[in-house]
Amino acid sequence: MTEIRVGVFGASGKMGTEVVRAVERADGMTIVGGCDLGEPREQVGRAQVVVDFTHPDAVMDNIAWCLERGIHMVIGTTGFTDEKLDRVRNLCAAHPEAGVLIASNFSIGAVLMMRFAATAAPFYPSVEIVELHHPNKADAPSGTSATTARRIGAARAAAQMPPVPDATVHDDGARGAVVDGVHIHGVRLQGLVAHQEVLLGAPGETLTIRHDSFDRASFMPGVVAGIRYIVDHPGLTLEMESVLGL
């Protein structure tokens, strides 16, 4: 069986280095090139799939470059707005032979955490999210927490729930960001990798759903599964549910 040829944008970064190791260990795929920001992208020109863990400012140009060459992409870079996603859809429509997978988190546990949170959301009037990451992370709130909040918001809206109760009048920013009616509190601290708590409350009880990634290796089974998936699925795929069959 022909091996999937994989390239990596951000190959020397912490996530890129893990991707290279994971692909080298995986059956049925091989690394054919990698580059970092500012280096010639032609170094990954032989790839069928390019994995991108670079920076929100670089990823859109990387997508255009790959799709113009019929190269599939698996993207873990966050910071995608609705406008950027519309641009990706247009690029995919212009290059229908190529596929793009964009996921806010490739950890299997994190994907399940988001699913469990959305399932629990209609049963609890109160909900907040705390996300904790290393201090070199470029975006806040994290892509995972924003995705979680949107899913919780959609589940609450479908259940016709009122807004989350909150009598705060003066907060000086202490109540965090708000995504679809859900407060998100971000922590940036040395020693952390990627962690998230979803706290749900009702009279007399709370439910906490927490996921912890202690090592970047935790994301690699999802990345490898995404590489296998995208070669047979042209167009834009958002998040990991389809990849995992959820």
Short mmCIF file of C-alpha atoms in Angstrom, two decimals:
data_model
loop_
_atom_site.label_atom_id
_atom_site.label_comp_id
_atom_site.label_asym_id
_atom_site.label_seq_id
_atom_site.Cartn_x
_atom_site.Cartn_y
_atom_site.Cartn_z
CA MET A 1 0.00 0.00 0.00
CA THR A 2 1.30 3.44 -0.93
CA GLU A 3 2.30 5.52 2.07
CA ILE A 4 0.71 8.92 2.66
CA ARG A 5 3.33 11.60 2.08
CA VAL A 6 3.17 14.14 4.93
CA GLY A 7 4.70 17.60 5.25
CA VAL A 8 4.74 19.85 8.30
CA PHE A 9 4.47 23.63 8.57
CA GLY A 10 6.09 24.72 11.83
CA ALA A 11 8.26 21.59 11.79
CA SER A 12 10.75 22.89 14.37
CA GLY A 13 8.12 24.06 16.86
CA LYS A 14 7.03 22.04 19.86
CA MET A 15 3.89 20.73 18.15
CA GLY A 16 5.59 20.34 14.77
CA THR A 17 8.36 18.24 16.31
CA GLU A 18 5.76 15.95 17.89
CA VAL A 19 3.96 15.64 14.56
CA VAL A 20 7.17 14.58 12.81
CA ARG A 21 7.82 11.92 15.47
CA ALA A 22 4.22 10.66 15.36
CA VAL A 23 4.16 10.35 11.58
CA GLU A 24 7.51 8.55 11.59
CA ARG A 25 6.06 6.01 14.05
CA ALA A 26 2.71 5.58 12.29
CA ASP A 27 2.01 2.86 9.78
CA GLY A 28 1.18 3.88 6.22
CA MET A 29 2.64 7.38 6.20
CA THR A 30 6.02 9.07 5.91
CA ILE A 31 7.48 12.55 6.36
CA VAL A 32 8.63 14.11 3.07
CA GLY A 33 9.48 17.64 4.22
CA GLY A 34 8.98 20.41 6.71
CA CYS A 35 9.51 24.14 7.03
CA ASP A 36 9.12 26.96 9.51
CA LEU A 37 7.82 30.52 9.15
CA GLY A 38 9.92 32.43 6.62
CA GLU A 39 11.34 29.31 4.98
CA PRO A 40 10.44 28.20 1.42
CA ARG A 41 7.18 26.25 1.40
CA GLU A 42 8.46 24.28 -1.59
CA GLN A 43 10.16 22.04 0.98
CA VAL A 44 6.76 20.37 1.51
CA GLY A 45 5.79 20.43 -2.18
CA ARG A 46 5.91 16.61 -2.49
CA ALA A 47 3.40 16.10 0.32
CA GLN A 48 -0.13 14.79 -0.08
CA VAL A 49 -1.08 16.17 3.33
CA VAL A 50 0.49 19.10 5.19
CA VAL A 51 -0.02 19.47 8.94
CA ASP A 52 -0.06 23.10 10.11
CA PHE A 53 0.67 24.14 13.69
CA THR A 54 2.06 27.60 12.99
CA HIS A 55 0.40 30.93 13.81
CA PRO A 56 -2.99 32.56 13.09
CA ASP A 57 -1.25 35.25 11.01
CA ALA A 58 0.36 32.68 8.69
CA VAL A 59 -2.21 29.95 8.31
CA MET A 60 -4.44 31.55 5.65
CA ASP A 61 -1.54 31.98 3.21
CA ASN A 62 -0.49 28.40 3.93
CA ILE A 63 -3.98 27.13 3.09
CA ALA A 64 -4.09 29.01 -0.20
CA TRP A 65 -0.60 27.77 -1.14
CA CYS A 66 -1.50 24.13 -0.43
CA LEU A 67 -4.91 24.09 -2.06
CA GLU A 68 -3.55 25.68 -5.24
CA ARG A 69 -1.29 22.62 -5.48
CA GLY A 70 -3.96 20.07 -4.60
CA ILE A 71 -2.37 19.33 -1.19
CA HIS A 72 -4.67 18.34 1.67
CA MET A 73 -4.28 20.02 5.06
CA VAL A 74 -4.71 19.11 8.73
CA ILE A 75 -4.71 22.32 10.76
CA GLY A 76 -4.32 22.75 14.51
CA THR A 77 -3.58 26.46 14.36
CA THR A 78 -6.38 28.36 16.11
CA GLY A 79 -7.79 31.86 15.69
CA PHE A 80 -10.27 31.10 12.89
CA THR A 81 -13.09 33.66 12.70
CA ASP A 82 -16.30 33.14 10.75
CA GLU A 83 -14.83 35.37 8.04
CA LYS A 84 -11.69 33.25 7.78
CA LEU A 85 -13.73 30.05 7.66
CA ASP A 86 -15.79 31.51 4.79
CA ARG A 87 -12.53 32.23 2.95
CA VAL A 88 -11.43 28.63 3.50
CA ARG A 89 -14.76 27.37 2.14
CA ASN A 90 -14.30 29.51 -0.96
CA LEU A 91 -10.77 28.17 -1.44
CA CYS A 92 -12.04 24.61 -1.07
CA ALA A 93 -14.78 25.28 -3.63
CA ALA A 94 -12.15 26.56 -6.06
CA HIS A 95 -10.00 23.45 -5.50
CA PRO A 96 -12.53 20.64 -4.97
CA GLU A 97 -9.95 17.87 -5.13
CA ALA A 98 -8.33 18.93 -1.84
CA GLY A 99 -9.52 18.57 1.73
CA VAL A 100 -8.95 20.74 4.81
CA LEU A 101 -9.48 19.57 8.40
CA ILE A 102 -9.50 22.33 11.02
CA ALA A 103 -9.75 21.26 14.65
CA SER A 104 -9.47 23.32 17.82
CA ASN A 105 -8.13 20.28 19.67
CA PHE A 106 -6.84 16.90 18.46
CA SER A 107 -6.83 15.21 21.86
CA ILE A 108 -9.43 12.44 22.00
CA GLY A 109 -10.17 13.34 25.61
CA ALA A 110 -10.70 17.00 24.76
CA VAL A 111 -13.11 16.09 21.96
CA LEU A 112 -15.10 13.92 24.38
CA MET A 113 -14.99 16.67 27.03
CA MET A 114 -16.63 19.10 24.60
CA ARG A 115 -19.27 16.53 23.69
CA PHE A 116 -20.04 15.73 27.33
CA ALA A 117 -20.31 19.45 28.15
CA ALA A 118 -22.85 20.03 25.39
CA THR A 119 -24.85 17.00 26.57
CA ALA A 120 -24.93 18.27 30.16
CA ALA A 121 -25.61 21.93 29.33
CA PRO A 122 -29.44 21.78 29.11
CA PHE A 123 -29.64 20.36 32.64
CA TYR A 124 -27.79 23.17 34.44
CA PRO A 125 -28.77 26.86 34.62
CA SER A 126 -25.19 27.97 35.36
CA VAL A 127 -22.07 27.22 33.33
CA GLU A 128 -18.56 28.68 33.09
CA ILE A 129 -15.30 27.58 31.51
CA VAL A 130 -11.76 27.85 32.83
CA GLU A 131 -8.97 27.18 30.32
CA LEU A 132 -5.34 26.92 31.38
CA HIS A 133 -2.37 26.94 29.01
CA HIS A 134 1.35 27.63 28.76
CA PRO A 135 2.30 31.33 28.48
CA ASN A 136 3.52 31.05 24.87
CA LYS A 137 0.02 30.43 23.52
CA ALA A 138 -0.91 33.16 21.02
CA ASP A 139 -4.67 33.35 21.51
CA ALA A 140 -7.03 33.78 24.46
CA PRO A 141 -9.57 32.43 25.00
CA SER A 142 -8.29 29.19 23.53
CA GLY A 143 -9.86 27.69 20.46
CA THR A 144 -10.99 24.70 22.49
CA SER A 145 -12.76 26.82 25.08
CA ALA A 146 -14.44 28.97 22.43
CA THR A 147 -15.65 25.86 20.59
CA THR A 148 -16.90 24.40 23.86
CA ALA A 149 -18.78 27.61 24.68
CA ARG A 150 -20.42 27.72 21.25
CA ARG A 151 -21.60 24.14 21.63
CA ILE A 152 -22.91 24.80 25.12
CA GLY A 153 -24.65 27.94 23.86
CA ALA A 154 -26.29 26.01 21.02
CA ALA A 155 -27.48 23.28 23.39
CA ARG A 156 -28.92 25.87 25.79
CA ALA A 157 -30.63 27.71 22.94
CA ALA A 158 -32.16 24.48 21.64
CA ALA A 159 -33.51 23.83 25.15
CA GLN A 160 -34.88 27.41 25.28
CA MET A 161 -32.95 28.17 28.46
CA PRO A 162 -32.69 31.73 29.81
CA PRO A 163 -29.32 33.48 30.12
CA VAL A 164 -26.86 32.18 32.70
CA PRO A 165 -27.69 33.88 36.03
CA ASP A 166 -25.17 36.57 36.95
CA ALA A 167 -25.83 39.63 39.10
CA THR A 168 -22.33 41.08 38.65
CA VAL A 169 -22.39 44.83 37.96
CA HIS A 170 -18.71 45.82 38.38
CA ASP A 171 -16.04 43.32 37.42
CA ASP A 172 -12.98 45.18 35.99
CA GLY A 173 -12.57 42.28 33.57
CA ALA A 174 -12.61 39.59 36.25
CA ARG A 175 -15.58 37.79 34.69
CA GLY A 176 -13.52 36.86 31.63
CA ALA A 177 -14.51 36.72 27.97
CA VAL A 178 -18.06 35.85 26.94
CA VAL A 179 -18.75 33.50 24.02
CA ASP A 180 -22.39 32.77 23.19
CA GLY A 181 -23.41 33.74 26.73
CA VAL A 182 -20.77 31.58 28.45
CA HIS A 183 -18.00 33.17 30.51
CA ILE A 184 -14.48 31.89 29.75
CA HIS A 185 -11.57 32.51 32.11
CA GLY A 186 -8.06 32.11 30.69
CA VAL A 187 -4.92 31.25 32.67
CA ARG A 188 -1.41 31.46 31.16
CA LEU A 189 1.21 29.86 33.39
CA GLN A 190 4.58 28.20 33.04
CA GLY A 191 4.41 24.49 33.74
CA LEU A 192 1.04 24.05 32.02
CA VAL A 193 0.40 22.49 28.60
CA ALA A 194 -3.35 22.46 27.84
CA HIS A 195 -6.14 22.08 30.41
CA GLN A 196 -9.83 22.94 30.58
CA GLU A 197 -12.64 22.78 33.11
CA VAL A 198 -16.33 23.15 32.34
CA LEU A 199 -18.21 23.98 35.54
CA LEU A 200 -21.97 23.47 35.54
CA GLY A 201 -24.22 24.39 38.46
CA ALA A 202 -27.76 23.88 39.69
CA PRO A 203 -29.32 24.39 43.14
CA GLY A 204 -27.46 22.15 45.57
CA GLU A 205 -24.97 20.61 43.13
CA THR A 206 -22.22 21.19 40.61
CA LEU A 207 -20.77 19.08 37.83
CA THR A 208 -17.17 19.60 36.72
CA ILE A 209 -15.92 18.16 33.42
CA ARG A 210 -12.14 18.49 33.18
CA HIS A 211 -9.55 17.46 30.65
CA ASP A 212 -5.77 17.70 31.04
CA SER A 213 -3.07 17.32 28.42
CA PHE A 214 0.21 16.96 30.28
CA ASP A 215 2.27 16.30 27.15
CA ARG A 216 1.88 17.29 23.51
CA ALA A 217 2.02 13.62 22.61
CA SER A 218 -1.64 13.50 23.72
CA PHE A 219 -2.64 15.31 20.53
CA MET A 220 -0.86 12.96 18.14
CA PRO A 221 -3.36 10.06 17.82
CA GLY A 222 -5.92 12.62 16.65
CA VAL A 223 -3.47 14.22 14.22
CA VAL A 224 -2.60 10.84 12.69
CA ALA A 225 -6.30 9.94 12.42
CA GLY A 226 -6.92 13.31 10.77
CA ILE A 227 -4.21 12.68 8.18
CA ARG A 228 -5.74 9.32 7.27
CA TYR A 229 -9.23 10.85 7.10
CA ILE A 230 -8.58 13.94 4.99
CA VAL A 231 -7.02 12.17 2.00
CA ASP A 232 -10.46 10.66 1.29
CA HIS A 233 -12.63 13.62 2.28
CA PRO A 234 -12.30 16.71 0.07
CA GLY A 235 -13.76 20.04 1.16
CA LEU A 236 -13.77 21.58 4.62
CA THR A 237 -14.16 19.43 7.74
CA LEU A 238 -14.53 21.27 11.05
CA GLU A 239 -13.51 19.57 14.28
CA MET A 240 -12.84 15.90 14.98
CA GLU A 241 -16.28 14.35 15.36
CA SER A 242 -16.44 13.10 11.78
CA VAL A 243 -12.90 11.78 11.98
CA LEU A 244 -13.70 9.80 15.13
CA GLY A 245 -17.17 8.70 13.98
CA LEU A 246 -18.97 10.54 16.78
#
